[in-house]
Amino acid sequence: MSDQSDSENNAKNQAGADAYGADKLSQLKGLEAVRKKPGMYIGGTDERALHHCVSEVLDNSVDEHLAGFCTRIEVAIHVDGSISIRDNGRGIPVDINKDSGLPGVELVLTTLHSGGKYGQGGYKFSGGTHGVGAKCVNAVSEWFEVEVSRDGLVHHMKFERGQVVKKLSVIGKARHTGTYVTFKPDAEIFKETTVFVSARISQRLRELAFLNSGLEIVFTDERPADPKPETYLYKDGVSEFVKQLNQGKTPLHPTPVRITKETHLQLDDKPIEIHSEVVLQYNDTYNDQVLCYTNTIHNPDGGTHLSGFRSALTRAINQFSKANNLLKDKDPQITGDDVREGLAAVISIKHSDPKFESQTKVKLLSPEVESVVGSATYEGLMMYFETNPSIAKRFVDKGLNAARAREAARKARETVRKGALSGGGLPGKLADCSERDPAFTELYIVEGDSAGGSAKQGRDRRFQAILPLRGKLINTEKARLDKVLSNEEIRTLITACGTGIGEGDEAVGGFNADKARYHKIIIMTDADVDGSHIRTLLLTFLYRQMKGLIERGYVYIAQPPLYKIKRKKREQYVDNDEQLNRILLELGSEDVVLTRLQDGHEFAKDKVDQIVENLAALEKLGGGVTRYGVELPVYLDQHDKTTQVLPRYIARIREGNKESHVFLADENARAAFITGEGLDADLSADAPRPTGPIRRVTLHEIFESNEMAKLLRAIAAIGLEINQFTATAEPRYTLTENIGQKSENKTNLTSPLDIVAQIRGNGRKGLSIQRYKGLGEMNPKQLFETTMDPEKRRLLKVDITDAAKADALFTLLMGDEVPPRRQFIEDNALNVQFLDV
């Protein structure tokens, strides 16, 4: 029996070997590998990876600044969801590369592991080291365009999903040099979202301006109705960065300590150059914030520069305290945790050949950096202490007070831990769930016993636990840990979560995210002032003492519906204004008939829905056109009647009080217009000056034209006549609304865009809209259906997109300093949408 089995297995293995030959092996060519495995190159396909694409292109412009050739970068988010980045650097080379036979710009945007950052002399310091950044962005973009101004000419090239669709060509003359990249993320890759978050990008740009003194960065988000450019330019660079980190806090010394050092090493017969800059300033709070950068790239997980700085800081402060007999025998030892209390610091190094943990560069691995940064920090601090002994003594006192508080907190934490172990474990007010695998459980932190009772009755007991909190928590931003732990509600929350809190040894209650009893911790409070305050207090505590839960993505905020609408027998909860607009269109298109008067054709119900959806999207994108003084119907009438392609550029001509527009189909039309208008002519002092009224010509690129053309094609395919969008003298459509059994209302329409406006108006008829406020207004069944049912609810994940900004906001809103908070309220009072008084 055994021999027979062996024989069968051998035959099967041989057959498998015969079937598995070289012809079964495959190779992904070009950028296909990036599209197949985007996580390997840009870290995933989520929102974080989406914004990493911006950083990859942006870092190339910053590298030009580091090389000494770029002084200005412009970044703009466009209405269609694309983004553009322009710099005044040297411009990507456009001549033919002798090895590949391709133009330089095509080589670096289509061929992996190609570029000027491998030591050939293109860049001394650069954020890019792997040669995969910009070409990966090209690969995961629906379309990607690049303009290079170099050698007096403007060169243009276009790609779609990494493939060349327009070869490199000259489209005009250039007065300056630089690179201009525009791309739109591909929804086939970024299935979670393709929407750029303005705050996330602006914070990164501000960060780059801090780290590169003298670099001017201008950011514009064109999606709001009234876009306002923001300019970032900092003369004192990193020192100003640290001062911003301490905004709203009281510094212990007025001027930050700045330490710089230039180091030259020889590693493996290769010369290495490292420029270190460390800037630190203590404040009166109990939290530390140390940010690390390598060649202006943020390293959120730190690395060797962070470890070198930390050990040197501890050694320097202890050395000064011992040399000056500042510690008594009964005083506790000052540890690394103690000297970091109240510390704000930025470590920025420039390394000619850095080594990172991954392509996303979250952690620096270069071992030589630890000793370089460590020695620079220690020597710089000891020199500073010698010349500023009174400030140095404040550093020691701050660390000593932290050490004493640490001992008190350790005892309090031990008490909490022992109480959890010996007192029956979980708190009595916690209604736990039956599931024991944390990956499948949820903890709802609910405001008050009343809402907590409804949540307990309405929940799914298998995996949903409820913890009602009575009253308001202690403000952990203003209190030391030992006082925080004396608060009963805080102790209850710590015990329920099971992770411990703060830094330190797990054995005495230190935080350990692996011990989390729930992988979804959901804050559910009323949509009023008290609910917002309680939510803020909870987030403050979690951010300061359980930050690991937020970093792992375990913390969420429940999103109760914003409106309750009623119409006839229909009753529905609405989450937001965007959904309300969709519902208005949906209601307005019920019981209506759209007729094309040209031939009497009546559109089917599903076709009407598609027409309305596409026309509404067209209206939204139209904001990118109307800001240049062109009415949307006028622009839409410029479309090609066969392909529906719209002009890519608008020339705005202002002469005296008159204004006119010229529509330019593409780059070639733009180049011809520029030449014909003499816009690239000699403007030197000797050139003749025009007479008469001043004629101003500005060129605007309509980035939304591609998306609008797609919508036009979809609308035309349904059968809507779109040759003309401007209103005509005679009606072209009739919208008939069935009001009753025998009654109907007919409206004549003279433009396709009138269809959306009329249907939206119909949707408001007979509709009651109620602003929804509190959890207490719903019974247990309604609460579950709207806010707790995993199939229907909306949850907002709490994400620290930028630690510096989060830290500053918590300090501003919850800290001791009143004037900055009052200023914030005054500045933002008019932005409040729903005021609860």
Tab-separated table of C-alpha atoms in Angstrom, residues 565 567-568 570 572 579-594 605 608-609 612-613 734-739 745 747 749 754-767:
chain	number	residue	atom	x	y	z
A	565	ILE	CA	-36.269	64.327	6.191
A	567	ARG	CA	-42.032	63.611	2.517
A	568	LYS	CA	-45.412	61.941	2.394
A	570	ARG	CA	-41.050	58.592	3.281
A	572	GLN	CA	-35.090	59.071	6.118
A	579	GLN	CA	-26.169	63.254	0.544
A	580	LEU	CA	-29.044	65.715	1.017
A	581	ASN	CA	-28.342	67.190	-2.435
A	582	ARG	CA	-28.324	63.712	-3.950
A	583	ILE	CA	-31.665	62.940	-2.301
A	584	LEU	CA	-33.157	66.207	-3.573
A	585	LEU	CA	-32.222	65.192	-7.115
A	586	GLU	CA	-33.571	61.697	-6.508
A	587	LEU	CA	-36.884	63.005	-5.139
A	588	GLY	CA	-37.137	65.610	-7.870
A	589	SER	CA	-36.769	62.997	-10.586
A	590	GLU	CA	-39.576	60.816	-9.207
A	591	ASP	CA	-42.792	60.904	-11.230
A	592	VAL	CA	-41.356	63.170	-13.918
A	593	VAL	CA	-41.144	62.692	-17.654
A	594	LEU	CA	-38.367	64.296	-19.704
A	605	LYS	CA	-36.778	56.649	-15.871
A	608	VAL	CA	-33.338	60.447	-16.623
A	609	ASP	CA	-31.460	59.426	-13.464
A	612	VAL	CA	-29.275	64.181	-13.871
A	613	GLU	CA	-26.277	62.502	-12.221
A	734	THR	CA	-40.200	69.596	-21.447
A	735	LEU	CA	-40.178	68.313	-17.883
A	736	THR	CA	-43.601	67.036	-16.857
A	737	GLU	CA	-44.266	66.534	-13.144
A	738	ASN	CA	-47.180	64.290	-12.164
A	739	ILE	CA	-48.831	66.030	-9.215
A	745	ASN	CA	-47.173	70.454	-14.227
A	747	THR	CA	-41.996	73.195	-17.566
A	749	LEU	CA	-36.454	74.118	-20.688
A	754	ASP	CA	-31.833	73.703	-16.750
A	755	ILE	CA	-32.849	70.062	-16.237
A	756	VAL	CA	-30.796	69.757	-13.016
A	757	ALA	CA	-31.971	73.091	-11.590
A	758	GLN	CA	-35.628	72.254	-12.224
A	759	ILE	CA	-35.407	68.743	-10.764
A	760	ARG	CA	-33.570	70.022	-7.674
A	761	GLY	CA	-36.388	72.540	-7.150
A	762	ASN	CA	-39.004	69.796	-7.555
A	763	GLY	CA	-37.212	67.757	-4.899
A	764	ARG	CA	-37.783	70.436	-2.224
A	765	LYS	CA	-41.540	70.559	-2.737
A	766	GLY	CA	-43.406	69.111	0.255
A	767	LEU	CA	-40.149	68.119	1.944
